[in-house]
Amino acid sequence: MKVLGIETSCDECSAAVVQDGNKILSNVIATQVPFHAPWSGVVPEIASRKHTEWIYAVTKEALEKCALSAADIDAVAVTSRPGLLGSLLVGLSFAKAFAWARNIPFIAVDHMLAHLYAVQLTSSKIEYPFLGLLVSGGHTIICRADDFDNITVLGTTIDDAAGEAFDKVAKHYNFGYPGGLVIDKMAQSGDSEAFRFPMPSLHKGDHRYDVSYSGLKNAVINQLDTFKKKPFSNEDIAASFQKTAIQILLRALLNAAEDTGLTTIVAGGGVAANSLLRASLAEQTHLRCIFPPLDLCGDNAAMIAGIGYQYLSRGEQSALNVTAQARVTGFKKKYP
Ligand code: KG4
Ligand code: ZN
């Protein structure tokens, strides 16, 4: 079964064809980064306009790359939430039109569940349950996954998302955009001991698996002098911030692993590309840690087509009046 995936939730305009839920035939990702870079962040109106301009060409390229035509596609999957509303609506409307014109099944899927599914596009079969680490620009979720669509949220951020903290620090210091990637690169030549930023005091009771980034972000932006150990460079700021940001994630994750007894961690989302996170999880823990390849950590339509296949093969599909949702509500304990 060949599923066309469409992803337009934020600033990547992507279309992919995935066969039987795990074989990527094509995965075209057109990034809007240069259009948002002057503002050091995603401008929603620019994002939705660019998706409208590009979605047809991106889909056409995805089909051409695997030498298929629209008639060869068996079903369409699309991100319907969470994300920028105007951007989601572009992909959603396009996918509905494609499905209706071809008279094929249509399925609307959740972007965060798709991020967690991304590893299954390249790794051999992963057994449930496992501990999920979802880290993107808008979400930070530590969860137990019992199936591709059955996750229980154990912990989340109580303020900023992990990627958001990288982006805000980078924006403040004009390091570049997107912040996570830039800080990751700068940190390679910085001294992570130049500053000793404080960890949030969230390691007990109800907050044992939660994380917080606003304190760290404020310390890095406003209180450098308080934590400075010696003369420093921008690379030192990047390295010291990144070290603390990753330790915050690791502490919550290790608490969750200890309490649940789960020994496999599956990561997903843009921040899962972070080199220190990947290295630290491998070096500092005895857990089996599975990361998507770098090109499947960020937003892409292959993960949408892949998880779409799982619903479709269970006989599920969405009605053509399904709408977009900017946020997923009520996911403190149960998601979606
Ligand atoms: O999953 P994603 O592509 O989009 C959302 O769904 O939000 O994640 C984007 C986030 C941004 O905040 C970006 O700065 C961050 O992922 N990011 C990284 C790295 N690459 C991207 N954060 C840390 N290290 C990286 N290497
Ligand atoms: Zn994402």
Short mmCIF file of N, CA, C and O in Angstrom, two decimals, residues 110 112-120 125-132 134 143-153 262 266 306-307 309-311 313-314 316 334-336:
data_model
loop_
_atom_site.label_atom_id
_atom_site.label_comp_id
_atom_site.label_asym_id
_atom_site.label_seq_id
_atom_site.Cartn_x
_atom_site.Cartn_y
_atom_site.Cartn_z
N ASP A 110 -1.91 13.02 13.97
CA ASP A 110 -1.32 13.90 14.97
C ASP A 110 0.20 13.98 14.74
O ASP A 110 0.88 12.96 14.66
N MET A 112 2.69 14.96 16.70
CA MET A 112 3.61 14.48 17.74
C MET A 112 3.66 12.95 17.75
O MET A 112 4.73 12.36 17.93
N LEU A 113 2.51 12.31 17.55
CA LEU A 113 2.53 10.84 17.46
C LEU A 113 3.37 10.41 16.25
O LEU A 113 4.06 9.39 16.29
N ALA A 114 3.29 11.21 15.19
CA ALA A 114 4.09 10.89 13.99
C ALA A 114 5.58 11.02 14.29
O ALA A 114 6.39 10.21 13.83
N HIS A 115 5.97 12.05 15.07
CA HIS A 115 7.39 12.18 15.45
C HIS A 115 7.86 10.92 16.20
O HIS A 115 8.97 10.46 16.02
N LEU A 116 6.99 10.39 17.05
CA LEU A 116 7.38 9.20 17.83
C LEU A 116 7.45 7.96 16.93
O LEU A 116 8.16 7.02 17.22
N TYR A 117 6.70 8.02 15.84
CA TYR A 117 6.68 6.89 14.89
C TYR A 117 7.90 6.90 13.96
O TYR A 117 8.24 5.86 13.38
N ALA A 118 8.56 8.08 13.85
CA ALA A 118 9.60 8.27 12.81
C ALA A 118 10.68 7.18 12.84
O ALA A 118 11.15 6.75 11.79
N VAL A 119 11.06 6.70 14.02
CA VAL A 119 12.13 5.68 14.08
C VAL A 119 11.72 4.40 13.35
O VAL A 119 12.57 3.65 12.88
N GLN A 120 10.42 4.17 13.27
CA GLN A 120 9.97 2.91 12.66
C GLN A 120 10.11 2.91 11.14
O GLN A 120 9.88 1.90 10.49
N LYS A 125 11.65 -3.68 13.67
CA LYS A 125 10.46 -3.52 14.49
C LYS A 125 10.80 -3.22 15.96
O LYS A 125 11.64 -3.88 16.56
N ILE A 126 10.13 -2.21 16.51
CA ILE A 126 10.39 -1.83 17.90
C ILE A 126 9.22 -2.32 18.75
O ILE A 126 8.06 -2.05 18.44
N GLU A 127 9.57 -3.03 19.81
CA GLU A 127 8.52 -3.62 20.66
C GLU A 127 7.96 -2.57 21.62
O GLU A 127 8.72 -1.79 22.21
N TYR A 128 6.65 -2.57 21.78
CA TYR A 128 6.00 -1.76 22.82
C TYR A 128 5.94 -2.60 24.08
O TYR A 128 5.96 -3.83 23.98
N PRO A 129 5.88 -2.01 25.28
CA PRO A 129 5.93 -0.58 25.53
C PRO A 129 7.36 -0.06 25.55
O PRO A 129 8.30 -0.82 25.76
N PHE A 130 7.49 1.23 25.34
CA PHE A 130 8.79 1.89 25.51
C PHE A 130 8.56 3.29 26.07
O PHE A 130 7.42 3.75 26.17
N LEU A 131 9.67 3.92 26.45
CA LEU A 131 9.60 5.28 26.97
C LEU A 131 9.83 6.22 25.79
O LEU A 131 10.81 6.05 25.06
N GLY A 132 8.93 7.17 25.59
CA GLY A 132 9.06 8.10 24.47
C GLY A 132 9.58 9.45 24.93
O GLY A 132 9.20 9.95 25.99
N LEU A 134 9.66 13.09 23.31
CA LEU A 134 9.24 13.94 22.18
C LEU A 134 9.70 15.36 22.45
O LEU A 134 9.23 16.00 23.40
N CYS A 143 6.86 10.16 27.77
CA CYS A 143 5.64 9.35 27.83
C CYS A 143 5.94 7.86 27.81
O CYS A 143 7.05 7.44 27.46
N ARG A 144 4.94 7.10 28.18
CA ARG A 144 4.98 5.66 27.99
C ARG A 144 4.18 5.38 26.72
O ARG A 144 3.05 5.86 26.57
N ALA A 145 4.74 4.64 25.79
CA ALA A 145 4.03 4.31 24.55
C ALA A 145 3.67 2.84 24.56
O ALA A 145 4.54 1.98 24.68
N ASP A 146 2.36 2.55 24.47
CA ASP A 146 1.89 1.16 24.42
C ASP A 146 1.50 0.75 23.01
O ASP A 146 1.29 -0.43 22.74
N ASP A 147 1.36 1.73 22.14
CA ASP A 147 1.08 1.47 20.73
C ASP A 147 1.36 2.78 20.00
O ASP A 147 1.58 3.82 20.64
N PHE A 148 1.29 2.76 18.67
CA PHE A 148 1.63 3.98 17.93
C PHE A 148 0.67 5.13 18.24
O PHE A 148 1.02 6.30 18.12
N ASP A 149 -0.56 4.80 18.67
CA ASP A 149 -1.55 5.84 18.97
C ASP A 149 -2.01 5.78 20.42
O ASP A 149 -3.06 6.30 20.76
N ASN A 150 -1.24 5.12 21.25
CA ASN A 150 -1.64 4.98 22.65
C ASN A 150 -0.46 5.37 23.55
O ASN A 150 0.37 4.54 23.88
N ILE A 151 -0.40 6.65 23.89
CA ILE A 151 0.68 7.08 24.77
C ILE A 151 0.10 7.71 26.03
O ILE A 151 -0.96 8.34 26.00
N THR A 152 0.81 7.49 27.13
CA THR A 152 0.42 8.10 28.40
C THR A 152 1.51 9.10 28.76
O THR A 152 2.68 8.72 28.87
N VAL A 153 1.12 10.35 28.91
CA VAL A 153 2.10 11.38 29.23
C VAL A 153 2.53 11.23 30.69
O VAL A 153 1.70 11.23 31.59
N LEU A 262 10.97 0.72 32.32
CA LEU A 262 11.13 0.60 30.86
C LEU A 262 12.59 0.84 30.50
O LEU A 262 13.24 1.74 31.03
N VAL A 266 12.68 5.77 22.95
CA VAL A 266 12.56 6.17 21.55
C VAL A 266 12.40 7.69 21.51
O VAL A 266 11.54 8.23 22.22
N GLY A 306 3.80 7.23 7.18
CA GLY A 306 4.07 5.98 7.90
C GLY A 306 3.02 5.69 8.97
O GLY A 306 2.44 4.59 9.02
N ILE A 307 2.75 6.68 9.81
CA ILE A 307 1.75 6.45 10.87
C ILE A 307 0.35 6.37 10.24
O ILE A 307 -0.51 5.61 10.72
N TYR A 309 -0.44 4.92 7.53
CA TYR A 309 -0.62 3.52 7.09
C TYR A 309 -1.11 2.65 8.25
O TYR A 309 -1.96 1.76 8.05
N GLN A 310 -0.59 2.91 9.45
CA GLN A 310 -0.97 2.08 10.60
C GLN A 310 -2.47 2.20 10.90
O GLN A 310 -3.14 1.21 11.19
N TYR A 311 -2.99 3.43 10.84
CA TYR A 311 -4.44 3.61 11.04
C TYR A 311 -5.22 2.94 9.92
O TYR A 311 -6.20 2.24 10.15
N SER A 313 -4.42 0.54 7.96
CA SER A 313 -4.39 -0.92 7.94
C SER A 313 -5.28 -1.51 9.04
O SER A 313 -5.59 -2.69 9.03
N ARG A 314 -5.69 -0.67 9.98
CA ARG A 314 -6.69 -1.09 10.99
C ARG A 314 -8.10 -0.81 10.50
O ARG A 314 -9.07 -0.97 11.24
N GLU A 316 -9.21 2.21 9.68
CA GLU A 316 -9.69 3.54 10.10
C GLU A 316 -9.42 4.56 9.02
O GLU A 316 -8.41 4.49 8.33
N LYS A 334 -3.08 12.05 29.37
CA LYS A 334 -3.40 11.14 28.29
C LYS A 334 -3.27 11.90 26.98
O LYS A 334 -3.78 13.01 26.87
N TYR A 335 -2.53 11.37 26.05
CA TYR A 335 -2.36 12.06 24.76
C TYR A 335 -2.64 11.08 23.66
O TYR A 335 -2.14 9.96 23.71
N PRO A 336 -3.38 11.41 22.63
CA PRO A 336 -4.00 12.70 22.36
C PRO A 336 -5.27 12.88 23.21
O PRO A 336 -5.83 11.92 23.66
#
